[in-house]
GROMACS .gro file of C-alpha atoms in nm:
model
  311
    1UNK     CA    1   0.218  -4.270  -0.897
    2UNK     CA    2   0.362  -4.066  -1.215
    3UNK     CA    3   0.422  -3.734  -1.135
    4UNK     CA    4   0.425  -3.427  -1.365
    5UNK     CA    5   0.678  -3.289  -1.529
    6UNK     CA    6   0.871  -3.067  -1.332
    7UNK     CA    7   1.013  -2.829  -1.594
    8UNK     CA    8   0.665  -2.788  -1.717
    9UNK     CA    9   0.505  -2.730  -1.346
   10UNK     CA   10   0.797  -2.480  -1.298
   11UNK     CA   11   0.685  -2.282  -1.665
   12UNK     CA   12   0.334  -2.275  -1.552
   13UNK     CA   13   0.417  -2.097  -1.218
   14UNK     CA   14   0.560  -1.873  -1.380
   15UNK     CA   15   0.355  -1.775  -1.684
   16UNK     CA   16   0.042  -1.757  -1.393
   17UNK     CA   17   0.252  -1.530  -1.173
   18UNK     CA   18   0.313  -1.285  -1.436
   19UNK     CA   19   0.019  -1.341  -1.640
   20UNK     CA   20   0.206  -1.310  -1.951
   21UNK     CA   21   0.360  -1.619  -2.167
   22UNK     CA   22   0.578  -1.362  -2.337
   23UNK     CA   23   0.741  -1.242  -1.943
   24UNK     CA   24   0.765  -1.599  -1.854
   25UNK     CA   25   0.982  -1.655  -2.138
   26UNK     CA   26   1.198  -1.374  -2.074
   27UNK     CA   27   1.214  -1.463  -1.695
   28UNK     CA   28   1.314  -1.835  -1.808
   29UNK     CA   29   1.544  -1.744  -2.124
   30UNK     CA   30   1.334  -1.931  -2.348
   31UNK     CA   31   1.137  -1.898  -2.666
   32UNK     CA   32   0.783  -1.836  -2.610
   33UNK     CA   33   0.706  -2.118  -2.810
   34UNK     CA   34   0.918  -2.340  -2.550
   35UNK     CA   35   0.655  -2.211  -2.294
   36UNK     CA   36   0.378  -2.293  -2.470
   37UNK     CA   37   0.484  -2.619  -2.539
   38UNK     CA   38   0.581  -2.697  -2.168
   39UNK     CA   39   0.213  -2.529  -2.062
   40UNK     CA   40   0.061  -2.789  -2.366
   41UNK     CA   41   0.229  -3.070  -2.173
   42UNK     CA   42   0.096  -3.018  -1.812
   43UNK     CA   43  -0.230  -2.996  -1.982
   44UNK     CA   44  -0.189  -3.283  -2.175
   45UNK     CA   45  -0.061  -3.450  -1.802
   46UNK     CA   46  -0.352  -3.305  -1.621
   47UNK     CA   47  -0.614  -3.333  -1.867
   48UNK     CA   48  -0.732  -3.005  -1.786
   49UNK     CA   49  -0.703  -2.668  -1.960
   50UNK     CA   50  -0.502  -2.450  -1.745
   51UNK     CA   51  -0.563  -2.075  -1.944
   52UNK     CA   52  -0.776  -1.915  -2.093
   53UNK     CA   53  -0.742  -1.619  -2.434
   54UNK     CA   54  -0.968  -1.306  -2.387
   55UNK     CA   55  -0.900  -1.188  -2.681
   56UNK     CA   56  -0.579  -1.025  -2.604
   57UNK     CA   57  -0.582  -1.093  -2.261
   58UNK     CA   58  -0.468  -1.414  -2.098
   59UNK     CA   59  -0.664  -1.547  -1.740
   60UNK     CA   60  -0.611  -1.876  -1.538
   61UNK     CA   61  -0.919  -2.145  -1.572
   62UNK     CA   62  -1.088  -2.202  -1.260
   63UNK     CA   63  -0.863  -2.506  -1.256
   64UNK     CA   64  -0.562  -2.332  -1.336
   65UNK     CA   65  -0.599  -2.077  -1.034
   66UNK     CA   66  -0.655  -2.366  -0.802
   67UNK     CA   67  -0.339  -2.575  -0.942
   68UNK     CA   68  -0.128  -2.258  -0.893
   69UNK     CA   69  -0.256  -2.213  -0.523
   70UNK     CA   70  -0.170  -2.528  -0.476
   71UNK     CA   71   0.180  -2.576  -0.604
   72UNK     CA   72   0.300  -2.253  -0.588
   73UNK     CA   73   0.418  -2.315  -0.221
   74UNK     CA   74   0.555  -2.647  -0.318
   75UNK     CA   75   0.777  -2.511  -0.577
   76UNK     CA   76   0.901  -2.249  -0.369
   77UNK     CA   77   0.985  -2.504  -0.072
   78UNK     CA   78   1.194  -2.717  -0.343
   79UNK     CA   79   1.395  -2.374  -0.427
   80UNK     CA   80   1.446  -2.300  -0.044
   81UNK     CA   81   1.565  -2.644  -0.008
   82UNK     CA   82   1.756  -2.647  -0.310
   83UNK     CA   83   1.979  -2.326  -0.192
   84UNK     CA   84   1.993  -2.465   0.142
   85UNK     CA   85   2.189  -2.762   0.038
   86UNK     CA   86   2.421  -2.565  -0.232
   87UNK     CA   87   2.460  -2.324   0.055
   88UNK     CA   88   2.315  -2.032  -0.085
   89UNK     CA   89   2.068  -1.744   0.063
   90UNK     CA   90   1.820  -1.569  -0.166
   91UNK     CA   91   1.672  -1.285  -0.023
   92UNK     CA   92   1.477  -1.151  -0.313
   93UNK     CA   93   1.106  -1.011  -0.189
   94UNK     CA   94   0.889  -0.881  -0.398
   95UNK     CA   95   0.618  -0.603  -0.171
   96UNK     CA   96   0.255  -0.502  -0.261
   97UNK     CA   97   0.122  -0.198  -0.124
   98UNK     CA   98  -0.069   0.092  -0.220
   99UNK     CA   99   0.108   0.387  -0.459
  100UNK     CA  100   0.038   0.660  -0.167
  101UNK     CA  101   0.195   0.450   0.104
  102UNK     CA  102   0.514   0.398  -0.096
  103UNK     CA  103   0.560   0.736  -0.235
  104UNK     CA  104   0.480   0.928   0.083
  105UNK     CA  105   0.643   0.700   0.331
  106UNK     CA  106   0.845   0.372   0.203
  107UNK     CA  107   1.061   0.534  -0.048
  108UNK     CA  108   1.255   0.822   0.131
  109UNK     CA  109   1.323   0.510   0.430
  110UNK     CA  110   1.485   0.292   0.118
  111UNK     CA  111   1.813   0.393   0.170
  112UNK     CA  112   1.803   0.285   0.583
  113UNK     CA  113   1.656  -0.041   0.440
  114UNK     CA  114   1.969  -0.106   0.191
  115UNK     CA  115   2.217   0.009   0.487
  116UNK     CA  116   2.067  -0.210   0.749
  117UNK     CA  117   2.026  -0.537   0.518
  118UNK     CA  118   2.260  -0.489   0.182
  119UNK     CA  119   2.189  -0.813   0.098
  120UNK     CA  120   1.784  -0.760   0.069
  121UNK     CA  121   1.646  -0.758  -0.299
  122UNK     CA  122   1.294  -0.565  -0.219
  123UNK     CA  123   1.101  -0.532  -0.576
  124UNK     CA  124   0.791  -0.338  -0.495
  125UNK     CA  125   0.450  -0.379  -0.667
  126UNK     CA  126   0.277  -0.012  -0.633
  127UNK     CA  127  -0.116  -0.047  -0.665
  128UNK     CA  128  -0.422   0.224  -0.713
  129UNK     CA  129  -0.644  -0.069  -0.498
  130UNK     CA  130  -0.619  -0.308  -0.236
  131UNK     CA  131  -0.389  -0.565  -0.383
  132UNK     CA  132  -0.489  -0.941  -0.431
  133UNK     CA  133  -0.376  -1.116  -0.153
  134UNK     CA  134  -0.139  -1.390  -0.355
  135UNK     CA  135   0.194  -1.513  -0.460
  136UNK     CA  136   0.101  -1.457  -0.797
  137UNK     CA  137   0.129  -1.084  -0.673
  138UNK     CA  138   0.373  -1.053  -0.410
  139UNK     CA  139   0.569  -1.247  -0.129
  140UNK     CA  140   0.408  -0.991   0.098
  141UNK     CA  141   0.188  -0.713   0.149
  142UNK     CA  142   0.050  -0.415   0.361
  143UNK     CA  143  -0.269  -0.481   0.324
  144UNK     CA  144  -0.620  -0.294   0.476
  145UNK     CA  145  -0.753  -0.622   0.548
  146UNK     CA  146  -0.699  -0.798   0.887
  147UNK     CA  147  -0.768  -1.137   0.800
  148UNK     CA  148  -0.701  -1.398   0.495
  149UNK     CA  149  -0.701  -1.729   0.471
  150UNK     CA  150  -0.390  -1.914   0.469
  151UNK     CA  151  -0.201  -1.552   0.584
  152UNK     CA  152  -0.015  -1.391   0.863
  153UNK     CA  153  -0.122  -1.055   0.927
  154UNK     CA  154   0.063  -0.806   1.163
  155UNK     CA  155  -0.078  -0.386   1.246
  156UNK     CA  156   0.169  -0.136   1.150
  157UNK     CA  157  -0.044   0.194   1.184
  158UNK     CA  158  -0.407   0.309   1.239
  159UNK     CA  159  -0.502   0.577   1.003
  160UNK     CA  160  -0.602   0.932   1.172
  161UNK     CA  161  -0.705   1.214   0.975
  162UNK     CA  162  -0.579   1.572   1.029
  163UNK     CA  163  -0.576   1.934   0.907
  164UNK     CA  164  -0.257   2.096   0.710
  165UNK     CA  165  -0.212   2.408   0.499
  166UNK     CA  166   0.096   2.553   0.378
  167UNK     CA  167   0.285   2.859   0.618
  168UNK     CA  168   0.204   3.127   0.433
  169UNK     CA  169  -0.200   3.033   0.514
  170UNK     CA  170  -0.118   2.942   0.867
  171UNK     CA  171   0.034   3.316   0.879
  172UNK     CA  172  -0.272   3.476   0.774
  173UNK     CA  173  -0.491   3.242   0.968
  174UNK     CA  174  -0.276   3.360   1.250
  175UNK     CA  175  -0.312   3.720   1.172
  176UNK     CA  176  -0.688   3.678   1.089
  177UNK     CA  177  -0.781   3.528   1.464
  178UNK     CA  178  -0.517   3.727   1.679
  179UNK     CA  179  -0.733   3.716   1.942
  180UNK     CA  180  -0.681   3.337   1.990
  181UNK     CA  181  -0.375   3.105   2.140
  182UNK     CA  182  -0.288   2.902   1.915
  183UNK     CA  183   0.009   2.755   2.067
  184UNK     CA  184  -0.188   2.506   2.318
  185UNK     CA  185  -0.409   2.267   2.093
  186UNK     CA  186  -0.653   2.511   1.960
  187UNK     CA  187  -0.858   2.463   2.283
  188UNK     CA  188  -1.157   2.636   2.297
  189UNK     CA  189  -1.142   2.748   1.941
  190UNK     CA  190  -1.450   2.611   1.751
  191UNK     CA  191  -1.356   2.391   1.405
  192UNK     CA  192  -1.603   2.594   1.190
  193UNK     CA  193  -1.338   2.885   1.205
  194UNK     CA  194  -1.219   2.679   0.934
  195UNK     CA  195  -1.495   2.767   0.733
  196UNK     CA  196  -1.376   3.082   0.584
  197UNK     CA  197  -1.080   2.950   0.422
  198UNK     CA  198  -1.071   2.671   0.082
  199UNK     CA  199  -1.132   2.328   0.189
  200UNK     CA  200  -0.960   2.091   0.012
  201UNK     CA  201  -1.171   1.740   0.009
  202UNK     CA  202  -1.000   1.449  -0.112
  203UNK     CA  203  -1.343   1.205  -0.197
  204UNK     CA  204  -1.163   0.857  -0.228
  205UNK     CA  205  -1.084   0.852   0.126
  206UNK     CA  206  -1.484   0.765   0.210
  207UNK     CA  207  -1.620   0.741  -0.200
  208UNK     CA  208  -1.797   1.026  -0.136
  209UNK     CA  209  -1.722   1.422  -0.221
  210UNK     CA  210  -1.700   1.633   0.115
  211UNK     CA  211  -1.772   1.318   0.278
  212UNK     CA  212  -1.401   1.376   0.467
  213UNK     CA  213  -1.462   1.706   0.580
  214UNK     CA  214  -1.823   1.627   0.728
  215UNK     CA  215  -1.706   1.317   0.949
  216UNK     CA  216  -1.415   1.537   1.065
  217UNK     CA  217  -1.636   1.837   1.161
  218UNK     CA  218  -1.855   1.549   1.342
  219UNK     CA  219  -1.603   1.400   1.551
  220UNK     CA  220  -1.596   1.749   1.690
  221UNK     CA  221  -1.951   1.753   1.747
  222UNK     CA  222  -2.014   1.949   1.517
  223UNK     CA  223  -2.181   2.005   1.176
  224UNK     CA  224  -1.981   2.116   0.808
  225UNK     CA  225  -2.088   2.455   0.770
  226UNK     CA  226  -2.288   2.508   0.492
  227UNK     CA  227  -2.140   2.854   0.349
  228UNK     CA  228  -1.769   2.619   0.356
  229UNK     CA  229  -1.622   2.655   0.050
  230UNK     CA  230  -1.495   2.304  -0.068
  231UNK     CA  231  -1.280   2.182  -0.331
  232UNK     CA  232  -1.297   1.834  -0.465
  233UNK     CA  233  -0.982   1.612  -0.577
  234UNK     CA  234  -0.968   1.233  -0.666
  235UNK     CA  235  -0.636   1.165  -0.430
  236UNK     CA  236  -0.500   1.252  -0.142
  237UNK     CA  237  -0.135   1.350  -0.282
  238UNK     CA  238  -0.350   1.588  -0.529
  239UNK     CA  239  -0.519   1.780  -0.244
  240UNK     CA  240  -0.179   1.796  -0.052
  241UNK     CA  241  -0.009   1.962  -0.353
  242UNK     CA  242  -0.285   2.248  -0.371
  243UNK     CA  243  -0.222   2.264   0.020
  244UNK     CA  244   0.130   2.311  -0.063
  245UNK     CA  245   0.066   2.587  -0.320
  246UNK     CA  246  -0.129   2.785  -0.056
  247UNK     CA  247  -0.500   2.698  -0.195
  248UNK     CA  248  -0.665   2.616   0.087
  249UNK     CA  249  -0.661   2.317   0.402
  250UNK     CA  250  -0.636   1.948   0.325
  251UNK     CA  251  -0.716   1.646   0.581
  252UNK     CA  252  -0.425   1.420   0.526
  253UNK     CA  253  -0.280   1.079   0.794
  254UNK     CA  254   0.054   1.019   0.918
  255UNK     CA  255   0.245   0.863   0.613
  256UNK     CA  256   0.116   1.109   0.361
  257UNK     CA  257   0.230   1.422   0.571
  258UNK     CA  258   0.632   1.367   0.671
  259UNK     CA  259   0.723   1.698   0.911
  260UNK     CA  260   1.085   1.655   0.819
  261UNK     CA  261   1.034   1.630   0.473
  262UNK     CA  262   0.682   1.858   0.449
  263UNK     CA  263   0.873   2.187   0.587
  264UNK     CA  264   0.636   2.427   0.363
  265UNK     CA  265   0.299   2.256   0.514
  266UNK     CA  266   0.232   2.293   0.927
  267UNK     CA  267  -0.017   2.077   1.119
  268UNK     CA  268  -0.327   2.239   1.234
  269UNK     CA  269  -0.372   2.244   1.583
  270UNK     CA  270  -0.720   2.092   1.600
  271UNK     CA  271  -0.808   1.692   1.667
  272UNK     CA  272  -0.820   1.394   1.460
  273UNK     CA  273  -1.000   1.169   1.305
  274UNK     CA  274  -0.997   0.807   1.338
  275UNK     CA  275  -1.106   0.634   0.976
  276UNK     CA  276  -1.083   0.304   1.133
  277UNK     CA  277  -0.866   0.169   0.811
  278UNK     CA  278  -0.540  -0.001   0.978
  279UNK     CA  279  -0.243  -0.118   0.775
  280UNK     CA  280  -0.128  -0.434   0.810
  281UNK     CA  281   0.184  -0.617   0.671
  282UNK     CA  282   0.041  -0.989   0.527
  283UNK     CA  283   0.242  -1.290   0.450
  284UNK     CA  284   0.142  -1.665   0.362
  285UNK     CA  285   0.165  -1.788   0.727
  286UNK     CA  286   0.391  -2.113   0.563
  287UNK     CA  287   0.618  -1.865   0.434
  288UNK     CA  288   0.658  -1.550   0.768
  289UNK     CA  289   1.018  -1.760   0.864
  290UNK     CA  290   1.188  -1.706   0.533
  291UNK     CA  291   1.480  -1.441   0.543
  292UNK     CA  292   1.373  -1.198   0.316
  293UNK     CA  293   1.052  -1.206   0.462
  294UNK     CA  294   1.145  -1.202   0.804
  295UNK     CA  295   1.388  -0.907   0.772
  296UNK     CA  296   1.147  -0.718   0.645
  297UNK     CA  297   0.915  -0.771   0.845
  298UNK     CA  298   1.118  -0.677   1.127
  299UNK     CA  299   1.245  -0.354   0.957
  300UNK     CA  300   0.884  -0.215   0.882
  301UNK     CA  301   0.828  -0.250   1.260
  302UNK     CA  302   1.129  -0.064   1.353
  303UNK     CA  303   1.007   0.192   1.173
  304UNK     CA  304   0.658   0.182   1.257
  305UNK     CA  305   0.797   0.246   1.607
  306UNK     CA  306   1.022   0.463   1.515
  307UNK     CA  307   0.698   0.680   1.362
  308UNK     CA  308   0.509   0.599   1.682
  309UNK     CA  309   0.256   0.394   1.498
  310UNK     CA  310   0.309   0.076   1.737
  311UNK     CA  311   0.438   0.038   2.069
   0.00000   0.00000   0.00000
């Protein structure tokens, strides 16, 4: 049996990772013509057309996706094995996740990351949706969804919702309701008091606006007052900066609000809501053993723990 040419296989990985002849190039230190002559020959090999031009826009035939799938892992097994032998470790690992996630809560834990495991190269991939579970994304992912094909999927927090507003409104909510304890849980103390201050409702969290606000006041039992003065914002780190500037009382989760770092915002002591969204880390289940991976891994449930996300 012939086999392709493995320069050309190795272009064509990576012009359909990034999507981009001109990035492969850059990535390989070659002309962009040298790509496109190494893509012409694997077509010319395959018989098959491997891209397709939208205009401006470049997309893998329905071929070409299912050749990548399908080599991908084998080229990446030949590079393991290759720095195996010259006795060499790569631990370059490139992480999907949402933007919120890695603003709010990855980011300010980088610096434990690069002290416990100097030798990790973590590129992360920062998305507005759910990101496409595949290498020609990431190595790994946290991910909303529990269960993909071909991948190893592991919970690292279940998302609760809960009220915050800055001090200075806690103080005057304090003042306001004297009569009440506040210091054990709110008990007794109905939700709707919360209806006479700004209600900040953050309408991507369910796709709908106030939708937050009504499913919180219902896991009290209760309904969302109709005389409750919302306000509507597209994202969650939006609403939490009006919090922050005193304009009312977001519902925000666990990585979004940091006490340590959120010193201007207090919790509200009133109960949570469950969304039922969990966050999971993903990996191709062929690849969970590789360093990089691995130590990851690993570190993300450290700190999960750490958060009390996971026991």
């Amino acid at each position: 049996m012939k086999y392709p040419p493995l320069k050309a296989m190795a272009t064509f990985e990576t012009v359909a990772r990034l999507n981009s002849f001109s990035q492969a190039a850059d990535e390989l230190h070659i002309s962009q013509s040298a790509v496109s002559h190494q893509i012409r020959l694997l077509e010319d090999f395959l018989g098959e057309t491997l891209f397709r031009r939208l205009g401006r826009y470049l997309e893998l035939s329905d071929v070409g996706y299912a050749y990548y799938e399908a080599i991908a892992p084998a080229l990446a097994q030949i590079q393991r094995a290759t720095v195996e032998v010259q006795g060499q470790e790569t631990l370059s690992v490139r992480l999907a996740l949402f933007s919120s996630f890695a603003v709010r809560w990855l980011i300010p834990r980088l610096p434990d990351l690069q002290r416990q495991h100097p030798t990790l190269d973590l590129a992360l991939e920062m998305m507005n949706e759910a990101p496409q579970l595949t290498d020609r994304v990431a190595d790994c992912f946290i991910t909303l969804l529990p269960d993909s094909r071909g991948f190893t999927t592991e919970a690292l927090y279940t998302e609760q919702l809960f009220a915050v507003c800055s001090r200075t409104l806690w103080q005057r909510m304090q003042d306001d309701w004297a009569q009440f304890d506040w210091s054990d849980d709110a008990q007794g103390i109905s939700p709707h008091i919360l209806q006479h201050y700004p209600l900040l409702s953050v309408h991507s969290i369910y796709g709908q606006r106030s939708e937050d606000w009504r499913r919180w006041f219902a896991a009290a039992g209760e309904t969302l007052p109709e005389q409750a003065r919302l306000q509507h914002f597209s994202h969650m780190l939006l609403a939490l900066e009006a919090a922050r500037h005193h304009q009312g009382i977001v519902l925000t989760n666990d990585y979004m609000f940091q006490p340590a770092q959120d010193t201007d915002l207090v919790k509200l002591p009133f109960h949570a809501l469950i969304t039922g969204d969990v966050f999971h880390f993903a990996c191709k289940t062929h690849r969970q053993h590789e360093p990089g991976i691995a130590m990851l891994r690993h570190w993300l449930r450290a700190q999960a723990k750490v958060a009390g996300w996971i026991m």
